[in-house]
Structure formats: C-alpha cells, structure tokens
GROMACS .gro file of C-alpha atoms in nm:
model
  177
    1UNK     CA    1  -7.403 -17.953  -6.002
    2UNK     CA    2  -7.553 -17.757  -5.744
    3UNK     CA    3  -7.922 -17.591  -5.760
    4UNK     CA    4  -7.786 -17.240  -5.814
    5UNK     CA    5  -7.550 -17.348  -6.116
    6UNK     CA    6  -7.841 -17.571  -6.280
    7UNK     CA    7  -8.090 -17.303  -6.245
    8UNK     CA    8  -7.803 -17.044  -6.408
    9UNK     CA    9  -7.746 -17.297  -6.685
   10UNK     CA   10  -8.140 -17.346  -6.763
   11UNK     CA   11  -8.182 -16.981  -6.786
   12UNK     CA   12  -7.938 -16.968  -7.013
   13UNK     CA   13  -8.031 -17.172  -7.256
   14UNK     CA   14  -8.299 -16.992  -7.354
   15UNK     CA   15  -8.148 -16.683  -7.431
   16UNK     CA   16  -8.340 -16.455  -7.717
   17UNK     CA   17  -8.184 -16.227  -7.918
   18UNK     CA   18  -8.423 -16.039  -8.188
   19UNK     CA   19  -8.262 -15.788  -8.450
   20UNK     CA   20  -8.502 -15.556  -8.586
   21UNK     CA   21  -8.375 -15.469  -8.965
   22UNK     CA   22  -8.516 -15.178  -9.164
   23UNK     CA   23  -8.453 -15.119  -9.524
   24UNK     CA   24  -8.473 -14.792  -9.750
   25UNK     CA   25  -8.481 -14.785 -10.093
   26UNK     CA   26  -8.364 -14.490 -10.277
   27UNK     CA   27  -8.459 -14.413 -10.639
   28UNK     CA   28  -8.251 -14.119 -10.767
   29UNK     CA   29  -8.113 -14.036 -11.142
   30UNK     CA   30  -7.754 -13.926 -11.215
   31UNK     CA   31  -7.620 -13.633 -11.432
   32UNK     CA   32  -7.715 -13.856 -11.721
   33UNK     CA   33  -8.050 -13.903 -11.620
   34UNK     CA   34  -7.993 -14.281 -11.569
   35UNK     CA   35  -8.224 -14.418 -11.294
   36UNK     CA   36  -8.088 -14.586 -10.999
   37UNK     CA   37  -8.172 -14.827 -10.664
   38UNK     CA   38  -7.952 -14.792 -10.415
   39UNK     CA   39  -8.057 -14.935 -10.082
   40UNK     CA   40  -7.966 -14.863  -9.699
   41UNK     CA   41  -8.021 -15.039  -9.378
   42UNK     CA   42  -8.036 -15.020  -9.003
   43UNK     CA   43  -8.011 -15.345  -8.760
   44UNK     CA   44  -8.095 -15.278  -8.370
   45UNK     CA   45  -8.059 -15.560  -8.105
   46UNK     CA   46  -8.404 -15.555  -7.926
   47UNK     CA   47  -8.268 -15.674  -7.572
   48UNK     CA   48  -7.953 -15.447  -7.604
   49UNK     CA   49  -7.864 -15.115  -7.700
   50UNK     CA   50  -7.645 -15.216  -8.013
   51UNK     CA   51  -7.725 -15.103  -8.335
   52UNK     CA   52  -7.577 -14.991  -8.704
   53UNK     CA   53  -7.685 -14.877  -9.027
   54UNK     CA   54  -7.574 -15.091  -9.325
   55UNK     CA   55  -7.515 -15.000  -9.716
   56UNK     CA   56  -7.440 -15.403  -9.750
   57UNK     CA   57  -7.657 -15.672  -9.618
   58UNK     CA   58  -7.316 -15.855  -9.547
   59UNK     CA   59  -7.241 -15.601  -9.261
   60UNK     CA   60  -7.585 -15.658  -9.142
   61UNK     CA   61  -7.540 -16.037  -9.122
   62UNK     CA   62  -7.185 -15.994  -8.955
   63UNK     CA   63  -7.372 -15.739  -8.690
   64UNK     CA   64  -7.577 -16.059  -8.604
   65UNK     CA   65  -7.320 -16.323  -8.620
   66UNK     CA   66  -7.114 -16.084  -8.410
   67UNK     CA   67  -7.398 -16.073  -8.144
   68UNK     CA   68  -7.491 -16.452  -8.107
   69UNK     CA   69  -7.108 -16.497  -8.080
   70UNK     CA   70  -7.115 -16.282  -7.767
   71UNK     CA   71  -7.405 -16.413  -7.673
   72UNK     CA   72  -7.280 -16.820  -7.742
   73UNK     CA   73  -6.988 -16.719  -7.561
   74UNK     CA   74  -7.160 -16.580  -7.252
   75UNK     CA   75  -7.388 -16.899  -7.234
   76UNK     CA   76  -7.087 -17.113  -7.215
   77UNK     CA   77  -6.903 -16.895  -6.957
   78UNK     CA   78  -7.176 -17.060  -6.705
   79UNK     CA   79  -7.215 -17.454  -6.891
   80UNK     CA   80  -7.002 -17.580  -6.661
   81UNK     CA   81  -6.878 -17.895  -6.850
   82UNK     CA   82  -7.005 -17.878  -7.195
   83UNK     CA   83  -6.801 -17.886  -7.469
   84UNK     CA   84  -6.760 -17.541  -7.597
   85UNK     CA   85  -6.672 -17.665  -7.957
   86UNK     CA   86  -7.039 -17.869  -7.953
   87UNK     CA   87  -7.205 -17.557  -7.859
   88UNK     CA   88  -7.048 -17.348  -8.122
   89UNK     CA   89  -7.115 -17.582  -8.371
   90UNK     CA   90  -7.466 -17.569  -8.300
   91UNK     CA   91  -7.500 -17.244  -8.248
   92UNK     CA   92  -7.362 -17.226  -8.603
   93UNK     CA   93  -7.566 -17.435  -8.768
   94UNK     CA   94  -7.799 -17.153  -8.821
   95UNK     CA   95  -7.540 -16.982  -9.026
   96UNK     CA   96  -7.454 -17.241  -9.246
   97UNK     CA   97  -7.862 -17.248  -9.307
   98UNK     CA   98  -7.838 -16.897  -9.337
   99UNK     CA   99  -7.583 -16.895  -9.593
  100UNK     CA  100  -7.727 -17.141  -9.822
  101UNK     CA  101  -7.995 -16.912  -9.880
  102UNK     CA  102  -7.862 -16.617  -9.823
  103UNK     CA  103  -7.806 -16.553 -10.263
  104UNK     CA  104  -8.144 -16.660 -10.283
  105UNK     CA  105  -8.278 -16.344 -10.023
  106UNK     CA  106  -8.069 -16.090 -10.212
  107UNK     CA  107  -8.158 -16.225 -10.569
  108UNK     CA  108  -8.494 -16.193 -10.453
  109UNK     CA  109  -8.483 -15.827 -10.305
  110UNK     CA  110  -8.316 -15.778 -10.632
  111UNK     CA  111  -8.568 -15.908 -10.872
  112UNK     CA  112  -8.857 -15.711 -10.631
  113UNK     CA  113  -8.664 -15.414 -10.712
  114UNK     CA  114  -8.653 -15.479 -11.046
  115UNK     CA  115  -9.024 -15.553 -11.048
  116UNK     CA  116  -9.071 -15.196 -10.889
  117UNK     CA  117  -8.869 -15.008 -11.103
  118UNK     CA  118  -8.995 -15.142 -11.433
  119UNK     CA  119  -9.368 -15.034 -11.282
  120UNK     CA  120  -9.260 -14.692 -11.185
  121UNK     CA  121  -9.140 -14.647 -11.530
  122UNK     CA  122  -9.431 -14.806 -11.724
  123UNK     CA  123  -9.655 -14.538 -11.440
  124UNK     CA  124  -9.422 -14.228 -11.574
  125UNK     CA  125  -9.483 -14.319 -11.958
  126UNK     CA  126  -9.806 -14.390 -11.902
  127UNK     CA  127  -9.880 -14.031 -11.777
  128UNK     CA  128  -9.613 -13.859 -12.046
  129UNK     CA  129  -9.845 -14.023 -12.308
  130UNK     CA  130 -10.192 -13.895 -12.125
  131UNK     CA  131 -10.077 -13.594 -12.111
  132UNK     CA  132  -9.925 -13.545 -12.455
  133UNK     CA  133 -10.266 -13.706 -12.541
  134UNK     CA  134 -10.455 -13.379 -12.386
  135UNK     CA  135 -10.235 -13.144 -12.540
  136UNK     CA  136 -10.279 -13.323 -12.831
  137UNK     CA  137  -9.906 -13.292 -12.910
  138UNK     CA  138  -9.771 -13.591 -13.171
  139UNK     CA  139  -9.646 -13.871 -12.966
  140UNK     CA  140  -9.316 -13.976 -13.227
  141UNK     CA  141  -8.976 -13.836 -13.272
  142UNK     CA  142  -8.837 -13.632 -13.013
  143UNK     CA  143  -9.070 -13.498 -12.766
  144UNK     CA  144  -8.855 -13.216 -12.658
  145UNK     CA  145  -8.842 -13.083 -13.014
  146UNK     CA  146  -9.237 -13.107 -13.031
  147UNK     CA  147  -9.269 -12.965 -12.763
  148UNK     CA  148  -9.052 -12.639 -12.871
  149UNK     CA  149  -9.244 -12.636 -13.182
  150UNK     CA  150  -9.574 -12.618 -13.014
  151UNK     CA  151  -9.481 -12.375 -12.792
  152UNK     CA  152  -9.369 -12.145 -13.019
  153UNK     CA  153  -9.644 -12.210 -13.244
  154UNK     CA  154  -9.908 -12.070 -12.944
  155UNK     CA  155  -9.622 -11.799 -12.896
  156UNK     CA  156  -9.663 -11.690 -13.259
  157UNK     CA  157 -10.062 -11.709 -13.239
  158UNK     CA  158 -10.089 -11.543 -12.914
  159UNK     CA  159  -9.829 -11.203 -13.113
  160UNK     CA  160 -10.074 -11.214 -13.426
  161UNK     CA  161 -10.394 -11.212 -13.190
  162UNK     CA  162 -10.190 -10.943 -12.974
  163UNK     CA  163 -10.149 -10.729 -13.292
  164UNK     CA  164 -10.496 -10.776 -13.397
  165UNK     CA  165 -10.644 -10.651 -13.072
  166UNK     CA  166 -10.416 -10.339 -13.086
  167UNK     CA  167 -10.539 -10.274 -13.423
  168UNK     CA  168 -10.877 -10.282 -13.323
  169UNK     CA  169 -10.831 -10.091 -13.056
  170UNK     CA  170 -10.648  -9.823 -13.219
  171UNK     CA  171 -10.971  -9.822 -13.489
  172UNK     CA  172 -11.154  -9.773 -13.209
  173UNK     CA  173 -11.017  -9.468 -13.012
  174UNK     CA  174 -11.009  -9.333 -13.419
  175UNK     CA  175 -11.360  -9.368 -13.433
  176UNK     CA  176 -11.373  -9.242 -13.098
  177UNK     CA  177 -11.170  -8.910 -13.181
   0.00000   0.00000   0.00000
C-alpha cells in the first residue's frame, strides 16, 4: 500500500460523528381538561449540516443509523482490501448495544415524566388548597359550587350594605333640608 493510501486509510478510521439531540416537553390539557405529555425533538450532525426534528425517538435513532451508514460506507470506499461485511458488522455492533437498551431509555424518559407530572399536580393542589385556605372557603364537595355560593353570598352583603348607605344618606340630605 503506498504512503498516500495508508495515510488516507488512518485518517479514516478515526472519523467522529456527534449528534446533538434536544428534547421539548409539552404539557397541555384537552377539551376535557385531561392533562397531557407530548414530547418533540431535534437531532443536528455537528460536523455536517444535516438535521431533523423528531415526534418519535425511532426517527431520531434512524437519522443516526442513517448517518454512520454514510459515513461506514465512505470509510470503506478508501480501505482498500478490507472486508466490507467485517466493517459493517462492527460498525453495527453499536446498534445492537443500542437496541438492547434502547426500551430501557424510553421507559425511563417515561417514568421521569411521570415523576414530573405527578409533582406538577401535587404543586397545583397544593396552592388550590392554600388559597381556598385564605378565603376560608370549605375545602369538600364541589369547589365550583362553593365557590358560586360564596360569591353570591358577598354579592348579597355588598346590595344590603349598598342599601344601607343610601338610606343613610338619604336621612342625611333630610336632615340637611
């Protein structure tokens, strides 16, 4: 093999290729005020210009196996006579580590979200009962309907103190007259 070939080959075998992923998590509630994760992605190639956004970390994972392929491939275009089939397999041997744990990732993501969720809604009831607590409104049965009556409780004190002061007032530009 000559010098120029052997350096070629050495420089390619120690190819890089970083992803950077990012993740977003949306919490939103539908029409029937159910709560809901849903989660989005984006994957960039750092040494190229390649990138997507992902709703399933599947497409994400086929986004990388798609790149090392090319990548694989282009090492072998210059390995003069190694097998391509030993490369491939282990180039792929990262994959089939990959894969074995791959359930194990998204059960995890999935139990953090879990985690998350569960502590968002303890954090909402938490400040529902503090602040039922300082208007000193009965915490059982339906809040909504507590609520009303409450309301409309002040309402009807606020018209009898509204009458009151117009009756004074009215004694007053009497006394006045």
């Amino acid at each position: 093999m000559s010098d120029v070939n052997q350096r070629d080959m050495q420089a390619k075998q120690h190819n890089v290729a970083s992803y950077l992923l990012r993740f977003t998590q949306d919490l939103y509630e539908d029409e029937a005020h159910d709560a809901h994760v849903r989660w989005r992605g984006h994957i960039r190639h750092v040494q190229g210009d390649q990138e997507s956004r992902f709703t399933d970390f599947a497409e994400a994972v086929g986004f990388i196996q798609r790149g090392l392929t090319e990548l694989t491939a282009d090492t072998l275009s210059g390995a003069g006579d190694m097998s391509q089939e030993k490369v491939f397999a282990e180039s792929f041997k990262l994959w089939e580590q990959f894969a074995s744990s791959y359930t194990d990732i998204m059960r995890n993501a999935m139990e953090q979200t879990l985690k998350q969720s569960e502590l968002i809604s303890k954090q909402v009831e938490a400040a529902r009962t503090q602040a039922m607590k300082a208007w000193q409104l009965p915490q059982t049965g339906s809040a909504d309907a507590e609520l009303l009556a409450a309301v409309t409780a002040l309402q009807e004190q606020v018209t009898a103190l509204a009458d009151r002061v117009a009756t004074l007032e009215q004694a007053l530009n009497a006394e006045k007259e």
